[in-house]
Amino acid sequence: MAQTEQSKIRNFCIVAHIDHGKSTLADRIIEKTGLLTSREMQDQILDNMELERERGITIKAQAVRTVYKAKDGEEYIFNLIDTPGHVDFNYEVSRSLAACDGAVLVVDAAQGIEAQTLANVYLALDHNLEVFPVINKIDLPSAEPERVKNEIEDVIGIEAQDAPLISAKNGVGIEEVLEAIVEKIPAPGGSADNPLQALIFDSLYDSYKGVIVFCRIMEGRVSRGTSIRMMATGAVAEVVEAGYFGAGQFIPCEELSAGMVGYLTASIKNVKDTAVGDTITDASNPCAEPLPGYKKVNSMVYCGVYPADGAKYPDLRDALEKLQLNDASLRYEPETSVALGFGFRCGFLGLLHLEIIQERLEREYNLDLVTTAPGVIYKVHQTDGQVIELTNPSNLPDPSQIEYMEEPVVSAEIMVTTEFIGPIMELCQERRGRYLGMEYMEASRALLKYELPLNEIIYDFFDALKSRSRGYASFDYEMKGYELSELVKLDILINREEVDALSFIVHKDSAYERGRKMCEKLKDEIPRHLFEIPIQAAIGGKIIARETVKAMRKDVLAKCYGGDITRKKKLLEKQKEGKKRMRQIGSVEIPQKAFMSVLKLDDK
Amino acid sequence: MINKDGAVEKKLGIYIHIPFCVRKCLYCDFLSMSVGERKKEAYVSALCREIAKESFRYREFTVSSIYIGGGTPSLLQGAQMKKILEAVYAHYRIEEACEISMEANPGTVTAEKLSCWRKAGINRLSIGLQSMADEELKALGRIHSRADFYHTYREAVREGFENINVDLMSAIPGQDLVTWRKTLEEVTHLDPAPTHVSAYSLIIEEGTAFYENPPVLPDEDCEREMYKITNDILKKYGYRQYEISNYALPGYECRHNIAYWKRGNYAGFGIGAASLVKNERFCNTRDIDCYISMTEGVIKEEKHMLSKKEQMEEFMFLGLRMTEGVSGEEFFRLFGQTLEQVYPGIVERFCRQGLLRSYREKDSGKERIALTGYGIDVSNVVMAQFLLG
């Protein structure tokens, strides 16, 4: 294909709250721009991974290039960059946005603006993107497009009266969106004659090509043979292939130049060398300075990951290695637990990231895992002046050596209809939230601002929020920093033996409550044995709560005759199978899922 | 005598399934249904056909027990029962002392039927009483009363039945130790006393009415106490517990059922009936229409030749159901390996935990392994450990 004029390129993304129809609209755009026939369309092209399709969310940024013949008779190149929609991936979102010149804001005609919508729109506006709204799902009986338009104008402050009214699902109004993209989103700037300056917004490991770098060329040009340098990591490589994104495939081209979005391969072995947000330049003719905004991503949440079958440890290690090839934000290092044997302490961007990795390990690598309760990184200031970053509660030094501890705190925004303000404020108080203020978005909705300790929101805060607002509250947060906190380590003793994998760090005011609930939960999770099993919670050797699993009295099949034998044997097999999946701690067998009990303490 | 194929030599038990009931009891998960007379007749004909056609498999066997179970076999007319048994007699070699049992529901028995059954050769009656308390019978969804039972029992004795089992059930809704004790006492005081008592603890099985709408049941401690007094009381009247839920006067242990636990050969006829022949297990279709219309012999489903491992597993978990337990020597003779080789450390551990006990046979002095009282209470824990999967 001949080089396209820069003025005929549109680089954009779609921002939306989860379920407001982002992926469906993306599919319709790809369909209507005609690069694909309907038959070729998989249901949702942008969401590549099976997991993404099932969860209906986008985990990794993706991009696609299509050609649109506009009403003015000209052909335009659309580079649609799909962004992850979850707070765990905020940094990745910001880099994807930086690769765009404009954003299509999709708002559900029935639900209106949500906290996540706001967070993403503000992020887009921060990156100086031209944002225009479309109102989706107008086919719903509960759609109120006029109300939503007004809301967009009032709350976000962007023009919405001529927003296209569409139904992405039914293909209604898509032409209008395409025309608006041409009209409203500016063509990219930059000059092909300047030194190369390209933004990495994602990368992918391919076993044949090595790392495939997704980038937006801001200035200059790049082609096969260009010697490139990643400015932050310092990695140097020679470009083997440059190209752009077909739908679900990579299409090589001669050259990528200023304004274009595409990919590079350069026999790079590890995605660590191609950090998201880094700037690619020409090693022999470098640009003066890197693009702004690069950040080294840090893990926020840690947990222990162990193979259910100890013999699978090498398989788990191989699987983590492979996953890390594609996911630079995944951290892991070996650790050993008395209860669980050999495993890894893994670091994640957030709980969703953790869940995704866990599911991929289980599905794609067929591993049966035991994971310990996720925790955050605590800063432990020791009396000797040393500061340790604690990721595993078992490594907490003796209290006599601790001067003080700090925990990470986030700034959170919660959008909620006014009738649920009470319950949600109550929830935030229970989670040690510090109230910062409240703004009314419109008469019936408010935005609550809180500072919350990260360890209070990493497991079930989102679920609690949903259940206490009947699904109406939405939530977004960003890291604020570390604050002094009175924390203690809660230990769990089963049959008088401390189980290291069940220890967790908790604020001293909630320690008693947590300990009590943990014992109750474990009592339900641990099956009855032939003997009585005490379950105790302790802080520094002092027991603060206790439950007892009573001894088994009865487990017998009253009848077993000729016709029953096969079925009864299956029952016994199931029983034996269940036993196999348990962990032996002393003489007690503990089911794997008990190690996640701490996550469910607030289940009603 | 058990031979190397795991079969009782040349002996065969025959099970005949009659899947009809007036209505289904609330706890029942057996294959049973309520149908019209015409279908019953068609089923009886199909049964006779199957009995005749399958006989080629069993030329080398002599039948030592026949068990007609259900459902409610006593729902059939006397003539139908006669027809079924005649089909067996016509095609199989029957041992002279053959035990021929039939299950009867007190709500369905008449003097005329009893007389027919006697004439047809039935020599052991198993009466489903469950409880002597009418309110408990009602709570179970039984169709008969305590009075119906007495009537049936008297008539059966009058017709000459000498070998009678009474089925009882403990841990049922509304029952307590007092009423259970009363049921047991009343049964042992029948005149003449039954030769055999089966006493089951109610288990709520999936797919039953009780499973869908769980009733309030006596608690676990009470349930175990009921189990304990069952043996205490029955023992007092001369009954010996020979299996987890079965008690008999000496010499009246149910031969047919013992064959299940000792892994004898048995042939099952009728829908859903299971067979074990020379270590091959198979089962008939559970679909009655399919069974009735099937003219050629494809009614056997789930055919499975048991591996040596599976035979060993069954030997253990079925054998341990009996109070005499299993013999290590027999295990070795059958499988060429010792218990310790196949299950290293397991017997010793359970003995130490008080779940198993080893003892010596009176006559031969050979060692046997059996469940203890507590071992019975938690026998699934023990039996599961004898699976080799």
PDB file of C-alpha atoms in Angstrom, chain B residues 195-330:
ATOM      1  CA  THR B 195     -35.444 -64.817  61.841  1.00  0.00           C
ATOM      2  CA  HIS B 196     -33.794 -61.715  60.485  1.00  0.00           C
ATOM      3  CA  VAL B 197     -33.875 -57.961  61.008  1.00  0.00           C
ATOM      4  CA  SER B 198     -32.447 -55.339  58.654  1.00  0.00           C
ATOM      5  CA  ALA B 199     -32.124 -51.973  60.366  1.00  0.00           C
ATOM      6  CA  TYR B 200     -30.983 -49.074  58.254  1.00  0.00           C
ATOM      7  CA  SER B 201     -30.089 -45.596  59.277  1.00  0.00           C
ATOM      8  CA  LEU B 202     -31.966 -43.215  57.030  1.00  0.00           C
ATOM      9  CA  ILE B 203     -29.693 -41.597  54.487  1.00  0.00           C
ATOM     10  CA  ILE B 204     -31.040 -38.752  52.408  1.00  0.00           C
ATOM     11  CA  GLU B 205     -30.131 -39.652  48.846  1.00  0.00           C
ATOM     12  CA  GLU B 206     -30.014 -37.280  45.939  1.00  0.00           C
ATOM     13  CA  GLY B 207     -33.078 -37.393  43.736  1.00  0.00           C
ATOM     14  CA  THR B 208     -35.507 -38.239  46.551  1.00  0.00           C
ATOM     15  CA  ALA B 209     -38.377 -36.138  47.879  1.00  0.00           C
ATOM     16  CA  PHE B 210     -36.480 -35.767  51.163  1.00  0.00           C
ATOM     17  CA  TYR B 211     -33.483 -34.425  49.269  1.00  0.00           C
ATOM     18  CA  GLU B 212     -35.636 -31.700  47.725  1.00  0.00           C
ATOM     19  CA  ASN B 213     -37.447 -30.872  50.970  1.00  0.00           C
ATOM     20  CA  PRO B 214     -35.163 -31.916  53.793  1.00  0.00           C
ATOM     21  CA  PRO B 215     -37.112 -33.037  56.877  1.00  0.00           C
ATOM     22  CA  VAL B 216     -35.986 -32.413  60.455  1.00  0.00           C
ATOM     23  CA  LEU B 217     -34.003 -35.458  61.514  1.00  0.00           C
ATOM     24  CA  PRO B 218     -32.649 -36.705  64.833  1.00  0.00           C
ATOM     25  CA  ASP B 219     -29.174 -35.249  65.358  1.00  0.00           C
ATOM     26  CA  GLU B 220     -25.978 -37.135  64.761  1.00  0.00           C
ATOM     27  CA  ASP B 221     -25.382 -38.104  68.383  1.00  0.00           C
ATOM     28  CA  CYS B 222     -28.918 -39.416  68.686  1.00  0.00           C
ATOM     29  CA  GLU B 223     -28.561 -41.261  65.386  1.00  0.00           C
ATOM     30  CA  ARG B 224     -25.419 -43.058  66.596  1.00  0.00           C
ATOM     31  CA  GLU B 225     -27.086 -43.883  69.889  1.00  0.00           C
ATOM     32  CA  MET B 226     -29.994 -45.418  67.975  1.00  0.00           C
ATOM     33  CA  TYR B 227     -27.516 -47.452  65.978  1.00  0.00           C
ATOM     34  CA  LYS B 228     -25.889 -48.651  69.167  1.00  0.00           C
ATOM     35  CA  ILE B 229     -29.075 -49.701  70.937  1.00  0.00           C
ATOM     36  CA  THR B 230     -30.157 -51.590  67.826  1.00  0.00           C
ATOM     37  CA  ASN B 231     -27.397 -54.098  68.372  1.00  0.00           C
ATOM     38  CA  ASP B 232     -27.824 -54.064  72.156  1.00  0.00           C
ATOM     39  CA  ILE B 233     -31.504 -54.930  71.975  1.00  0.00           C
ATOM     40  CA  LEU B 234     -31.353 -57.401  69.114  1.00  0.00           C
ATOM     41  CA  LYS B 235     -28.419 -59.173  70.745  1.00  0.00           C
ATOM     42  CA  LYS B 236     -30.483 -59.659  73.862  1.00  0.00           C
ATOM     43  CA  TYR B 237     -32.998 -61.637  71.810  1.00  0.00           C
ATOM     44  CA  GLY B 238     -30.433 -63.808  70.119  1.00  0.00           C
ATOM     45  CA  TYR B 239     -29.774 -61.901  66.953  1.00  0.00           C
ATOM     46  CA  ARG B 240     -26.211 -61.568  65.796  1.00  0.00           C
ATOM     47  CA  GLN B 241     -25.066 -58.569  63.786  1.00  0.00           C
ATOM     48  CA  TYR B 242     -23.326 -59.929  60.693  1.00  0.00           C
ATOM     49  CA  GLU B 243     -23.215 -56.782  58.571  1.00  0.00           C
ATOM     50  CA  ILE B 244     -23.383 -53.034  59.134  1.00  0.00           C
ATOM     51  CA  SER B 245     -27.196 -53.046  58.982  1.00  0.00           C
ATOM     52  CA  ASN B 246     -28.126 -56.735  59.196  1.00  0.00           C
ATOM     53  CA  TYR B 247     -28.943 -58.998  62.149  1.00  0.00           C
ATOM     54  CA  ALA B 248     -30.019 -62.653  62.157  1.00  0.00           C
ATOM     55  CA  LEU B 249     -30.763 -65.598  64.377  1.00  0.00           C
ATOM     56  CA  PRO B 250     -27.939 -68.144  63.984  1.00  0.00           C
ATOM     57  CA  GLY B 251     -28.122 -69.852  60.591  1.00  0.00           C
ATOM     58  CA  TYR B 252     -30.588 -67.341  59.121  1.00  0.00           C
ATOM     59  CA  GLU B 253     -28.138 -64.844  57.623  1.00  0.00           C
ATOM     60  CA  CYS B 254     -29.376 -63.853  54.174  1.00  0.00           C
ATOM     61  CA  ARG B 255     -27.352 -65.964  51.777  1.00  0.00           C
ATOM     62  CA  HIS B 256     -28.198 -63.849  48.801  1.00  0.00           C
ATOM     63  CA  ASN B 257     -26.911 -60.643  50.333  1.00  0.00           C
ATOM     64  CA  ILE B 258     -23.782 -62.298  51.699  1.00  0.00           C
ATOM     65  CA  ALA B 259     -22.947 -63.229  48.103  1.00  0.00           C
ATOM     66  CA  TYR B 260     -22.844 -59.507  47.266  1.00  0.00           C
ATOM     67  CA  TRP B 261     -20.332 -58.787  49.993  1.00  0.00           C
ATOM     68  CA  LYS B 262     -18.258 -61.870  49.279  1.00  0.00           C
ATOM     69  CA  ARG B 263     -18.293 -61.108  45.592  1.00  0.00           C
ATOM     70  CA  GLY B 264     -20.067 -64.269  44.527  1.00  0.00           C
ATOM     71  CA  ASN B 265     -21.549 -64.563  41.051  1.00  0.00           C
ATOM     72  CA  TYR B 266     -24.961 -63.093  40.579  1.00  0.00           C
ATOM     73  CA  ALA B 267     -27.265 -62.417  37.680  1.00  0.00           C
ATOM     74  CA  GLY B 268     -29.690 -59.498  37.751  1.00  0.00           C
ATOM     75  CA  PHE B 269     -32.879 -59.505  35.701  1.00  0.00           C
ATOM     76  CA  GLY B 270     -35.255 -56.633  35.090  1.00  0.00           C
ATOM     77  CA  ILE B 271     -34.601 -52.944  34.653  1.00  0.00           C
ATOM     78  CA  GLY B 272     -31.564 -51.468  36.364  1.00  0.00           C
ATOM     79  CA  ALA B 273     -30.530 -54.886  37.683  1.00  0.00           C
ATOM     80  CA  ALA B 274     -26.812 -55.440  38.173  1.00  0.00           C
ATOM     81  CA  SER B 275     -24.843 -58.612  37.595  1.00  0.00           C
ATOM     82  CA  LEU B 276     -21.386 -59.841  38.499  1.00  0.00           C
ATOM     83  CA  VAL B 277     -20.295 -62.885  36.556  1.00  0.00           C
ATOM     84  CA  LYS B 278     -16.719 -64.094  36.658  1.00  0.00           C
ATOM     85  CA  ASN B 279     -15.517 -60.609  37.561  1.00  0.00           C
ATOM     86  CA  GLU B 280     -17.459 -58.863  34.869  1.00  0.00           C
ATOM     87  CA  ARG B 281     -19.977 -56.307  36.054  1.00  0.00           C
ATOM     88  CA  PHE B 282     -22.896 -55.272  33.922  1.00  0.00           C
ATOM     89  CA  CYS B 283     -26.183 -53.593  34.373  1.00  0.00           C
ATOM     90  CA  ASN B 284     -29.513 -53.600  32.558  1.00  0.00           C
ATOM     91  CA  THR B 285     -31.105 -50.551  31.018  1.00  0.00           C
ATOM     92  CA  ARG B 286     -33.062 -48.368  33.451  1.00  0.00           C
ATOM     93  CA  ASP B 287     -35.643 -47.493  30.820  1.00  0.00           C
ATOM     94  CA  ILE B 288     -38.719 -49.663  31.175  1.00  0.00           C
ATOM     95  CA  ASP B 289     -40.082 -49.040  27.671  1.00  0.00           C
ATOM     96  CA  CYS B 290     -36.728 -49.844  26.218  1.00  0.00           C
ATOM     97  CA  TYR B 291     -36.621 -52.998  28.312  1.00  0.00           C
ATOM     98  CA  ILE B 292     -40.084 -54.156  27.316  1.00  0.00           C
ATOM     99  CA  SER B 293     -39.667 -53.535  23.603  1.00  0.00           C
ATOM    100  CA  MET B 294     -36.161 -54.865  23.315  1.00  0.00           C
ATOM    101  CA  THR B 295     -36.473 -58.116  21.468  1.00  0.00           C
ATOM    102  CA  GLU B 296     -32.791 -58.849  20.940  1.00  0.00           C
ATOM    103  CA  GLY B 297     -30.446 -59.001  23.872  1.00  0.00           C
ATOM    104  CA  VAL B 298     -28.893 -55.513  23.911  1.00  0.00           C
ATOM    105  CA  ILE B 299     -30.291 -54.705  27.317  1.00  0.00           C
ATOM    106  CA  LYS B 300     -26.936 -55.054  29.085  1.00  0.00           C
ATOM    107  CA  GLU B 301     -25.321 -51.681  29.688  1.00  0.00           C
ATOM    108  CA  GLU B 302     -22.151 -50.551  31.425  1.00  0.00           C
ATOM    109  CA  LYS B 303     -20.319 -53.784  30.811  1.00  0.00           C
ATOM    110  CA  HIS B 304     -17.041 -53.694  32.663  1.00  0.00           C
ATOM    111  CA  MET B 305     -14.405 -56.341  33.265  1.00  0.00           C
ATOM    112  CA  LEU B 306     -12.945 -55.687  36.689  1.00  0.00           C
ATOM    113  CA  SER B 307      -9.198 -55.337  36.824  1.00  0.00           C
ATOM    114  CA  LYS B 308      -7.229 -57.068  39.531  1.00  0.00           C
ATOM    115  CA  LYS B 309      -6.958 -53.743  41.328  1.00  0.00           C
ATOM    116  CA  GLU B 310     -10.707 -53.269  41.279  1.00  0.00           C
ATOM    117  CA  GLN B 311     -11.243 -56.788  42.510  1.00  0.00           C
ATOM    118  CA  MET B 312      -8.928 -56.117  45.428  1.00  0.00           C
ATOM    119  CA  GLU B 313     -10.716 -52.856  46.234  1.00  0.00           C
ATOM    120  CA  GLU B 314     -14.102 -54.534  46.208  1.00  0.00           C
ATOM    121  CA  PHE B 315     -12.816 -57.450  48.226  1.00  0.00           C
ATOM    122  CA  MET B 316     -11.845 -54.988  50.927  1.00  0.00           C
ATOM    123  CA  PHE B 317     -14.688 -52.512  51.052  1.00  0.00           C
ATOM    124  CA  LEU B 318     -17.418 -55.092  50.608  1.00  0.00           C
ATOM    125  CA  GLY B 319     -15.786 -57.642  52.872  1.00  0.00           C
ATOM    126  CA  LEU B 320     -15.352 -55.113  55.653  1.00  0.00           C
ATOM    127  CA  ARG B 321     -19.100 -54.503  55.687  1.00  0.00           C
ATOM    128  CA  MET B 322     -19.438 -57.875  57.369  1.00  0.00           C
ATOM    129  CA  THR B 323     -18.641 -58.208  61.044  1.00  0.00           C
ATOM    130  CA  GLU B 324     -16.410 -61.199  60.312  1.00  0.00           C
ATOM    131  CA  GLY B 325     -14.347 -58.900  58.088  1.00  0.00           C
ATOM    132  CA  VAL B 326     -11.797 -60.155  55.609  1.00  0.00           C
ATOM    133  CA  SER B 327      -9.118 -62.784  55.708  1.00  0.00           C
ATOM    134  CA  GLY B 328      -5.589 -61.814  54.774  1.00  0.00           C
ATOM    135  CA  GLU B 329      -4.902 -65.371  53.745  1.00  0.00           C
ATOM    136  CA  GLU B 330      -7.825 -65.396  51.371  1.00  0.00           C
TER     137      GLU B 330
END
